[in-house]
mmCIF file of C-alpha atoms in Angstrom:
data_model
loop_
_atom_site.group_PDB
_atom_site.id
_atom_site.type_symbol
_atom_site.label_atom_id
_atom_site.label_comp_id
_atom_site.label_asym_id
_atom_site.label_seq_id
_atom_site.Cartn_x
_atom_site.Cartn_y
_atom_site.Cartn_z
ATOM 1 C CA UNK A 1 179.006 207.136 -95.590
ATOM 2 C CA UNK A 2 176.655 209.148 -93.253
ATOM 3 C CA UNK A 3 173.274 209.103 -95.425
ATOM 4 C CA UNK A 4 170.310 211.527 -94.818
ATOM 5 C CA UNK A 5 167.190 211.292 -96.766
ATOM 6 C CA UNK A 6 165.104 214.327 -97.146
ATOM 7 C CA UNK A 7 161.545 212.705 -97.722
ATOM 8 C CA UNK A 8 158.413 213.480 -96.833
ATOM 9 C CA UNK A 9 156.104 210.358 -97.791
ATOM 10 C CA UNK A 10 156.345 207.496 -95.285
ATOM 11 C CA UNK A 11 155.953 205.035 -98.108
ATOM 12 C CA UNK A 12 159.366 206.145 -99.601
ATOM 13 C CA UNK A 13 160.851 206.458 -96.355
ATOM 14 C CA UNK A 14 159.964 202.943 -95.427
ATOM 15 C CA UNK A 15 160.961 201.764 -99.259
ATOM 16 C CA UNK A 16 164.373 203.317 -98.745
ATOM 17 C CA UNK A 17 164.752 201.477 -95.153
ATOM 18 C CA UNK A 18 163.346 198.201 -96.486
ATOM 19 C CA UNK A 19 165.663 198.158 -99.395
ATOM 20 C CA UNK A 20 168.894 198.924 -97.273
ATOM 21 C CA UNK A 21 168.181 195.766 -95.386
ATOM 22 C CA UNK A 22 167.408 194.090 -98.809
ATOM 23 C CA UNK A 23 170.777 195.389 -99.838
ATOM 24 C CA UNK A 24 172.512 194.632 -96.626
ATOM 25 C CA UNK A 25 173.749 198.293 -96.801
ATOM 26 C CA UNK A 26 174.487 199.287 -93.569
ATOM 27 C CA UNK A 27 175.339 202.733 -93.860
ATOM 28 C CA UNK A 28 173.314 204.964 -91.024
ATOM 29 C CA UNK A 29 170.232 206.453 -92.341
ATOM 30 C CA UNK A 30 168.919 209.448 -91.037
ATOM 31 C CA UNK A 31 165.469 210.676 -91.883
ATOM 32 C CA UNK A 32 164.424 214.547 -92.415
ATOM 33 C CA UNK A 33 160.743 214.945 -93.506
ATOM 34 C CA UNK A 34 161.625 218.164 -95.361
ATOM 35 C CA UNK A 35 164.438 220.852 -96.717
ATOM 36 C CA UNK A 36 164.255 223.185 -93.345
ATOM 37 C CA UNK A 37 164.437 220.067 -91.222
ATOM 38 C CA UNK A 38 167.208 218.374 -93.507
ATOM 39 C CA UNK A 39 169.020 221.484 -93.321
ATOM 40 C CA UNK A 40 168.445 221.947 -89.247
ATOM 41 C CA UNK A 41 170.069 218.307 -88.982
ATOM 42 C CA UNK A 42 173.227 219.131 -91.352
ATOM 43 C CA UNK A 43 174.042 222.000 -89.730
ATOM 44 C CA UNK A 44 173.345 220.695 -86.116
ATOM 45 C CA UNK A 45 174.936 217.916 -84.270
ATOM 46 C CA UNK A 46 172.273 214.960 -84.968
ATOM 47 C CA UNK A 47 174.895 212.939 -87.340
ATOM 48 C CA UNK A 48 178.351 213.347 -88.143
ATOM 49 C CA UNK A 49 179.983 215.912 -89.999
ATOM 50 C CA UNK A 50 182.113 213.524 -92.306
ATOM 51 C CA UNK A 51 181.372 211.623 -95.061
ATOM 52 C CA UNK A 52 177.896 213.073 -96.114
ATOM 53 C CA UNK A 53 175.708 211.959 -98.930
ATOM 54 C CA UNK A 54 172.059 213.471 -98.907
ATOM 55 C CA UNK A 55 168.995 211.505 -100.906
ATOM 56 C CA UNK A 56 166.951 213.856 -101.390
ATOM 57 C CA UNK A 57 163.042 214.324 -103.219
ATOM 58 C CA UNK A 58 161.844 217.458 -104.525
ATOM 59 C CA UNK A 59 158.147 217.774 -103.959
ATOM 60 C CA UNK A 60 158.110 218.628 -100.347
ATOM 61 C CA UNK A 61 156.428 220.715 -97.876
ATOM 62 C CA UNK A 62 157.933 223.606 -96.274
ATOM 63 C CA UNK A 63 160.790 224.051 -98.071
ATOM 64 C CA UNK A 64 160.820 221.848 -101.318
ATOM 65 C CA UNK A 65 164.414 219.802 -102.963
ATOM 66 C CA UNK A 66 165.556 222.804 -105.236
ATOM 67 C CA UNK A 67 164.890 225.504 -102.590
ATOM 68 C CA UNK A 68 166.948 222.905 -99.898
ATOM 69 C CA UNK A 69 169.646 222.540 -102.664
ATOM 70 C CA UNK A 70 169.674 226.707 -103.293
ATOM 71 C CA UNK A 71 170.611 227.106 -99.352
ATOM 72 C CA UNK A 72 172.796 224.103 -99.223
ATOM 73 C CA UNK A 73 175.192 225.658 -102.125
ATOM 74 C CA UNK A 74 174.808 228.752 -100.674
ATOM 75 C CA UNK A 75 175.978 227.506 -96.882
ATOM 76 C CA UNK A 76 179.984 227.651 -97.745
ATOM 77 C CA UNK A 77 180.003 225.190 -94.968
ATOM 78 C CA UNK A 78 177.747 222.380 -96.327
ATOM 79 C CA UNK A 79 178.177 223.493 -99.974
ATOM 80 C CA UNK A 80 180.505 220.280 -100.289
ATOM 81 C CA UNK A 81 178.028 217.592 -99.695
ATOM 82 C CA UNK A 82 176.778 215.168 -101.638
ATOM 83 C CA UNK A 83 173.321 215.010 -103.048
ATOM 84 C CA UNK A 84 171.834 212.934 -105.121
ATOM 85 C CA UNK A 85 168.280 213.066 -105.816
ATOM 86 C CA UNK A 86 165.746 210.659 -105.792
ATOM 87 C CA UNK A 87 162.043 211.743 -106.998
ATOM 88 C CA UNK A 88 158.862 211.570 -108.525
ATOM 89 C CA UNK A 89 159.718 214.481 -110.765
ATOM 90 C CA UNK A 90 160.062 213.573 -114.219
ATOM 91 C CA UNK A 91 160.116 217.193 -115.338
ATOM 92 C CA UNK A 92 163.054 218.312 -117.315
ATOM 93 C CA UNK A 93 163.414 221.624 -115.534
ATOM 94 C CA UNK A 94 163.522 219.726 -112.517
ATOM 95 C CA UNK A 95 166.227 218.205 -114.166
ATOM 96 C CA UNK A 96 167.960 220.608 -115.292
ATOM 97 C CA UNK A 97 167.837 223.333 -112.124
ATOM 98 C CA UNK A 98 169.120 220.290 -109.771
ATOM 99 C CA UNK A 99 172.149 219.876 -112.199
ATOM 100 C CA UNK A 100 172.788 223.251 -111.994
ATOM 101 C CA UNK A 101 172.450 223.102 -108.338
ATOM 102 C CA UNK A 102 175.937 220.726 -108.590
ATOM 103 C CA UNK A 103 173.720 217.247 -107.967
ATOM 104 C CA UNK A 104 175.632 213.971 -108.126
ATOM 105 C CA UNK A 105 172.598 212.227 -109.660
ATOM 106 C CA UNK A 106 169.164 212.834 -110.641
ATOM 107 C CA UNK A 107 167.247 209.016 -109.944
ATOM 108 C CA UNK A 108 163.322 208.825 -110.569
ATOM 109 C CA UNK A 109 161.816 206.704 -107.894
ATOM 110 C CA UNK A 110 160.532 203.095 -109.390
ATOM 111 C CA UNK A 111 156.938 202.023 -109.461
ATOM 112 C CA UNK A 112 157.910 198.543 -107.712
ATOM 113 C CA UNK A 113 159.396 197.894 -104.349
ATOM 114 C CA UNK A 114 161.802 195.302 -106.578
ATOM 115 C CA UNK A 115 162.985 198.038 -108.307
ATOM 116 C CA UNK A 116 163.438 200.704 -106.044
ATOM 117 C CA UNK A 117 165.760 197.704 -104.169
ATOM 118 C CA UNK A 118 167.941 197.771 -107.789
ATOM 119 C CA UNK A 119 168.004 201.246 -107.506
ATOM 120 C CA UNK A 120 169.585 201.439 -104.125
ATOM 121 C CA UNK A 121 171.926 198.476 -104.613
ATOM 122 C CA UNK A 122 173.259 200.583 -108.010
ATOM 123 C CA UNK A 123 173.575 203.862 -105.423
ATOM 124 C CA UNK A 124 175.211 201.768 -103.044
ATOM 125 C CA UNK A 125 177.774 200.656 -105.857
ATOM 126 C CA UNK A 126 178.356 203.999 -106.741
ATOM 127 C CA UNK A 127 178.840 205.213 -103.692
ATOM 128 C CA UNK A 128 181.217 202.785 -102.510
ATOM 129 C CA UNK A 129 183.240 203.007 -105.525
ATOM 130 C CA UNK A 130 183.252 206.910 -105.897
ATOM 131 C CA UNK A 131 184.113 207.139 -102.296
ATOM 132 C CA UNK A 132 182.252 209.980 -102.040
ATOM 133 C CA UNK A 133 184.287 212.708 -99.384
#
């Protein structure tokens, strides 16, 4: 599985990272600090094609998670992919437009670093046993 994380707040970014290792999930991680350059590295040739799963938050600069998911679904040619997201965002019309938007998962981000490494092992356990195309 070929992961990008859309993310703009080092923090995260370096939670996410940390907790791989914690995790021994070895799965490449690419990082894209928001929707236009998330969607600049899916349809370019920075990481492979296959096997795509996209982490993605919604409060962003630029272009934020639901206006990245609107042109994903709308690309017929990255349409397919994976996303599940991982945010802040409590709000239920967060919620529910990211559902819409054909989202594998909607995860809020834990407080603690120990959780957010529970979180990612569960992902990681999902994602190995969906198989995710």
């Amino acid at each position: 599985m070929n992961i990008l994380l859309v993310e703009d707040d080092e923090v995260d970014v370096m939670n996410v990272q940390r907790a791989f290792k914690r995790n021994n999930i070895s799965n490449p991680l690419w990082v894209a600090s928001n929707g236009l350059e998330g969607l600049e590295m899916l349809r370019g040739n920075t990481m492979p094609r296959e096997r795509r799963l996209v982490l993605l938050d919604l409060n962003m600069p630029k272009m934020n998670g639901i206006e990245f998911l609107r042109a994903l679904r709308a690309d017929a040619e990255l349409a397919p992919t994976s996303v599940v997201v991982l945010t802040t965002s409590n709000d239920d019309r967060d919620k529910v437009e990211a559902y819409n938007l054909n989202v594998a998962g909607y995860l809020l981000k834990p407080v603690t670093f120990v959780s957010f490494v529970e979180v990612m092992a569960a992902l990681n356990k999902y994602w190995t046993l969906v198989e995710l195309p």
